[in-house]
Short mmCIF file of N, CA and C in Angstrom, two decimals:
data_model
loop_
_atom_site.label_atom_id
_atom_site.label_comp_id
_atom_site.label_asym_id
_atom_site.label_seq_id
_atom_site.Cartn_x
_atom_site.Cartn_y
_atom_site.Cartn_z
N UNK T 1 -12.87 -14.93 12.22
CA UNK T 1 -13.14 -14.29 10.98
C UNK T 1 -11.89 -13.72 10.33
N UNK T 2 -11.15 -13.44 11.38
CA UNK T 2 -9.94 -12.63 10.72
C UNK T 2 -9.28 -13.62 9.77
N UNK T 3 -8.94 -14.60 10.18
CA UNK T 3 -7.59 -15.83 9.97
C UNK T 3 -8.81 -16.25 8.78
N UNK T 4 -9.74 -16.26 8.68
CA UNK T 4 -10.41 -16.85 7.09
C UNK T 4 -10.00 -15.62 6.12
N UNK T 5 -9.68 -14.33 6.66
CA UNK T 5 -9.89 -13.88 5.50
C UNK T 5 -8.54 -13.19 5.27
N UNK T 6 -7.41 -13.99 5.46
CA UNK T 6 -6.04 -13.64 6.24
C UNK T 6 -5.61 -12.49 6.46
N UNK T 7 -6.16 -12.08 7.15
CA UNK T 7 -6.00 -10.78 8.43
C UNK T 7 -5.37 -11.27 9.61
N UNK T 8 -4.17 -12.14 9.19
CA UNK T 8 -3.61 -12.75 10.71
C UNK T 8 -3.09 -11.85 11.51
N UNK T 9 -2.71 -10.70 11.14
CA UNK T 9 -2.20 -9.88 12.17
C UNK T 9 -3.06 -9.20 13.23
N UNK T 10 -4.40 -9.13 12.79
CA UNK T 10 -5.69 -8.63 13.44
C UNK T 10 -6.45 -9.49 14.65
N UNK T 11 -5.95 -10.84 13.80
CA UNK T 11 -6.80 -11.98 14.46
C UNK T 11 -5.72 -12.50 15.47
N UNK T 12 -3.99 -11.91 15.46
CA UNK T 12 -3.69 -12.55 16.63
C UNK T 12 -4.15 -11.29 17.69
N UNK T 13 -4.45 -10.14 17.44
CA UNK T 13 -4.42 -8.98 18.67
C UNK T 13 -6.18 -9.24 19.38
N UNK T 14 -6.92 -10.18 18.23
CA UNK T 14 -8.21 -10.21 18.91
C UNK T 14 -7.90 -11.17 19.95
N UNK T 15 -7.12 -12.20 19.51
CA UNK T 15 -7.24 -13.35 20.20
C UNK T 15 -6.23 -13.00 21.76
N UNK T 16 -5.33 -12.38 21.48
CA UNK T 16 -4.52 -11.95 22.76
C UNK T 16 -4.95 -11.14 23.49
N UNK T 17 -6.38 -10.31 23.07
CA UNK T 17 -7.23 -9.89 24.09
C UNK T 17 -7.98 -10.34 24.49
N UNK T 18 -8.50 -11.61 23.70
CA UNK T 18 -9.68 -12.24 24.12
C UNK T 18 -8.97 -13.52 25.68
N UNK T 19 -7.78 -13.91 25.22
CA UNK T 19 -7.29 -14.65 26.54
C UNK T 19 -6.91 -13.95 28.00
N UNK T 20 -6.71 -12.51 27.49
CA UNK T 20 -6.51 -11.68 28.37
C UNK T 20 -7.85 -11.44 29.19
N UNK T 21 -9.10 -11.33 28.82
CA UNK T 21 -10.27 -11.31 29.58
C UNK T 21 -10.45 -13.31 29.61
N UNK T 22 -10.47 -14.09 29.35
CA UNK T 22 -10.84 -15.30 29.37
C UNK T 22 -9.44 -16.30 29.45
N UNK T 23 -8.47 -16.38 30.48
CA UNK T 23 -7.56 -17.28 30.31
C UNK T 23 -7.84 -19.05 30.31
N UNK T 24 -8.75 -19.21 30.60
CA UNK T 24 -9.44 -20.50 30.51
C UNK T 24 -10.01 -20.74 28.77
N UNK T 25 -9.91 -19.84 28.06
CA UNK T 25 -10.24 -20.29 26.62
C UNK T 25 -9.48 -21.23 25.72
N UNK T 26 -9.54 -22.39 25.85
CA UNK T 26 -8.68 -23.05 25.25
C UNK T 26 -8.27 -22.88 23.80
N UNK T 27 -10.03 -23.10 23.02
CA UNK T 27 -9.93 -22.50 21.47
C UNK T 27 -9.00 -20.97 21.18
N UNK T 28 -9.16 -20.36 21.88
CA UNK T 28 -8.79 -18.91 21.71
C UNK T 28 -7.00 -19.19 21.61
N UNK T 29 -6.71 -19.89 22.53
CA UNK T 29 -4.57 -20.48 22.55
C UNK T 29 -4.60 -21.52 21.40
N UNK T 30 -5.09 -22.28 20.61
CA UNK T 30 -5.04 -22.93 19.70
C UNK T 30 -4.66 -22.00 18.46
N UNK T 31 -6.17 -21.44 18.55
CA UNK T 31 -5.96 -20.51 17.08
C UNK T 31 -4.84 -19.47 17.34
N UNK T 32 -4.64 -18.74 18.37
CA UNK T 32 -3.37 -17.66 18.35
C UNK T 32 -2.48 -18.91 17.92
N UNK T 33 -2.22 -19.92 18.97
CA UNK T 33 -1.02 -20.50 18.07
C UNK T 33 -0.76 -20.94 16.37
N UNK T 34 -1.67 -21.24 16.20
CA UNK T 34 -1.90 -21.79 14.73
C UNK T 34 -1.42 -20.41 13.75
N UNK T 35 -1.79 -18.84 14.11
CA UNK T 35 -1.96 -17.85 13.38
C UNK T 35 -0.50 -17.20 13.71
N UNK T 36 -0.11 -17.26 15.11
CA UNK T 36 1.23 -17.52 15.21
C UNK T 36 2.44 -18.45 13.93
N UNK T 37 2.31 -19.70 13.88
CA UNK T 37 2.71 -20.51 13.35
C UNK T 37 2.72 -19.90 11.71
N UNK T 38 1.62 -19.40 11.59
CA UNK T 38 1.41 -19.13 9.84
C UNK T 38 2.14 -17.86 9.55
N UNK T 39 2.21 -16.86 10.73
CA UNK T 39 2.88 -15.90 10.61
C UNK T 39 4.42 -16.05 10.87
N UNK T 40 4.81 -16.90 11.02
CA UNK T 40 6.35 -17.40 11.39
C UNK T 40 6.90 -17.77 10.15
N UNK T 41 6.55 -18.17 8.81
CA UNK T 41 6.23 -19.13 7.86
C UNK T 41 6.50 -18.07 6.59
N UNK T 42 7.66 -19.04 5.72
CA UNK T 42 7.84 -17.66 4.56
C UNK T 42 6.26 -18.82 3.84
N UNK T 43 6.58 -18.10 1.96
CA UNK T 43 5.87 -18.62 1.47
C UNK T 43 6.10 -20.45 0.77
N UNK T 44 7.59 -21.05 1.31
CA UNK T 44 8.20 -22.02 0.89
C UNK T 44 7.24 -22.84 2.30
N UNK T 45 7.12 -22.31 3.21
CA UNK T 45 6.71 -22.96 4.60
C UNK T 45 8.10 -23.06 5.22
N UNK T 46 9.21 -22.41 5.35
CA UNK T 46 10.05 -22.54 6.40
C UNK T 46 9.91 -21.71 7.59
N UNK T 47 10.33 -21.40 8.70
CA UNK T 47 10.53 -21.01 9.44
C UNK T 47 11.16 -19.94 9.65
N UNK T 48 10.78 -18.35 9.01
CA UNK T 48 11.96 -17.29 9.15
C UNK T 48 11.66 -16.35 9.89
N UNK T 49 10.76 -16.52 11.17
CA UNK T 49 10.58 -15.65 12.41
C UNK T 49 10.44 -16.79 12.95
N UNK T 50 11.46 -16.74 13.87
CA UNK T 50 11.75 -17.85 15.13
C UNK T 50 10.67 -17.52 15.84
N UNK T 51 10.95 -15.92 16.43
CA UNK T 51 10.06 -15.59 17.77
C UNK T 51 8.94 -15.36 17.56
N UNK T 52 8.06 -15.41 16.47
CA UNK T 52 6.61 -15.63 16.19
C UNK T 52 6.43 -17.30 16.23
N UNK T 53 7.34 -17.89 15.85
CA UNK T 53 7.34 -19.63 16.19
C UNK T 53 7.62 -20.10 17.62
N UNK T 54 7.93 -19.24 18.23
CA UNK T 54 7.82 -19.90 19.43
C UNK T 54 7.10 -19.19 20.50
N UNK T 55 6.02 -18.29 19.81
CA UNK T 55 4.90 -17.80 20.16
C UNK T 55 3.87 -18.57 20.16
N UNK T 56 3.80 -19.22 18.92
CA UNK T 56 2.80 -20.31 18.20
C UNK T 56 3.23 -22.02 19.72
N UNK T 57 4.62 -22.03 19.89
CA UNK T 57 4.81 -23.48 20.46
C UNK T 57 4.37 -22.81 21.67
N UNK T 58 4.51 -21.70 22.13
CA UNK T 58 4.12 -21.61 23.54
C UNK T 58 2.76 -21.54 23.61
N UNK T 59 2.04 -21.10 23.03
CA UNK T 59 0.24 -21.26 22.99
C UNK T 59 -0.31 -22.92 23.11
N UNK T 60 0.03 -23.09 22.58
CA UNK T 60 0.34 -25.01 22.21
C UNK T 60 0.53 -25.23 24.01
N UNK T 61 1.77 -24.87 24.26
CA UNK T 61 2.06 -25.50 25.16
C UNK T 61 1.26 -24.88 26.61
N UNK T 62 1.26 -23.66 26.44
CA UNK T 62 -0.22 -23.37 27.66
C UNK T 62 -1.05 -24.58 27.57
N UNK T 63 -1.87 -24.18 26.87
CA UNK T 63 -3.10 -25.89 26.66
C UNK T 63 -2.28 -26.77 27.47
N UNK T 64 -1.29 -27.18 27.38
CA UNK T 64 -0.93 -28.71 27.74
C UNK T 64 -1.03 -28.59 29.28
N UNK T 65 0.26 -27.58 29.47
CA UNK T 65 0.55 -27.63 31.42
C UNK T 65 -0.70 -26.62 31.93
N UNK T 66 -1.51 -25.92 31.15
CA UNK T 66 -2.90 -25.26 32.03
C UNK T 66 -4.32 -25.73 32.02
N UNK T 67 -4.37 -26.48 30.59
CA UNK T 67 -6.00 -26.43 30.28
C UNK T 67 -5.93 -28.18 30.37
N UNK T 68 -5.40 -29.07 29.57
CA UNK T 68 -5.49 -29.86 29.28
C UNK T 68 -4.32 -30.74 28.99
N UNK T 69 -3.53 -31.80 30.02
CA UNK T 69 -2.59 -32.19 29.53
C UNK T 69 -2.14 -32.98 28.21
N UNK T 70 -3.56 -33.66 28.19
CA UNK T 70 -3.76 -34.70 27.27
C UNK T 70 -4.54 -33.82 25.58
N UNK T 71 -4.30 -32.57 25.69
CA UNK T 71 -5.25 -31.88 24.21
C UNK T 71 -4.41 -32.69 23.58
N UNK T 72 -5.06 -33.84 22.42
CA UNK T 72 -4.37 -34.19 20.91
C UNK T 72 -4.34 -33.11 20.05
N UNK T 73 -5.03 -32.65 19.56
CA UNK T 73 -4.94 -31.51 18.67
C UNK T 73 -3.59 -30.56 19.09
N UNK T 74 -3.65 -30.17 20.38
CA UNK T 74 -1.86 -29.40 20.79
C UNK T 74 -1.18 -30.39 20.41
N UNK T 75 -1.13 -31.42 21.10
CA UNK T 75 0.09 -32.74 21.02
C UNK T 75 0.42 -32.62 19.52
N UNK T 76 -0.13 -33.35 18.82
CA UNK T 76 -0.42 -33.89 17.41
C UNK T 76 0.75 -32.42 16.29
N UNK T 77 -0.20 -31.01 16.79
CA UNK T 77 0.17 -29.88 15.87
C UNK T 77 1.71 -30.02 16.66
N UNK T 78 2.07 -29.67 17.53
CA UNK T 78 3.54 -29.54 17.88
C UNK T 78 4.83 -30.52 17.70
N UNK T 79 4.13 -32.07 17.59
CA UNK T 79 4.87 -32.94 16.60
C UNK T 79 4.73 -32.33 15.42
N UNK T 80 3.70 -32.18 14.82
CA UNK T 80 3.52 -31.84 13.52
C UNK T 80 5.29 -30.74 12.91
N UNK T 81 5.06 -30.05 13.82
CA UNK T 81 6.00 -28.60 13.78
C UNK T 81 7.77 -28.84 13.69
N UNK T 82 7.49 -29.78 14.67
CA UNK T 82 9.47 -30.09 14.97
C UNK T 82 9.23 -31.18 14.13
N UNK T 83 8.58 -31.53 13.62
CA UNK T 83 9.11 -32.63 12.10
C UNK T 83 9.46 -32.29 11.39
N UNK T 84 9.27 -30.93 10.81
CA UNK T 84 8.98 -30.05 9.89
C UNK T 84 10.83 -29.83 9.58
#
């Protein structure tokens, strides 16, 4: 709810508590990363908080080496990112 109504700063502290009781939540490391990613992001879309961007690649990358090696949706968004 937060991230629809861009309250990303709210919606990453729900979500970093919510993995904190549930580390098996995969959805829950997607969206922190994604809200990560948006918060890294001027309004041109560049990159001017590194370390919120590589907050966002490390959520991404949990999924891969914990939950799921093969998530497309991680894969796919983290090409997506270093193309950028």
């Amino acid at each position: 709810m937060y991230g629809q109504n861009s309250e990303l700063d709210n919606a990453v502290k729900t979500l970093e508590e919510t993995i904190k009781l549930k580390p098996d939540y995969r959805d829950a490391y997607f969206a922190l990363g994604i809200f990560y990613h948006e918060l890294a992001l001027n309004a041109q879309g560049n990159v001017v908080k590194p370390e919120l961007q590589k907050k966002a690649e490390d959520s991404l990358n949990y999924i891969l080496k914990n939950l799921n090696v093969d998530d497309e949706a991680a894969l796919q968004t983290l090409q997506s990112w270093n193309s950028q």
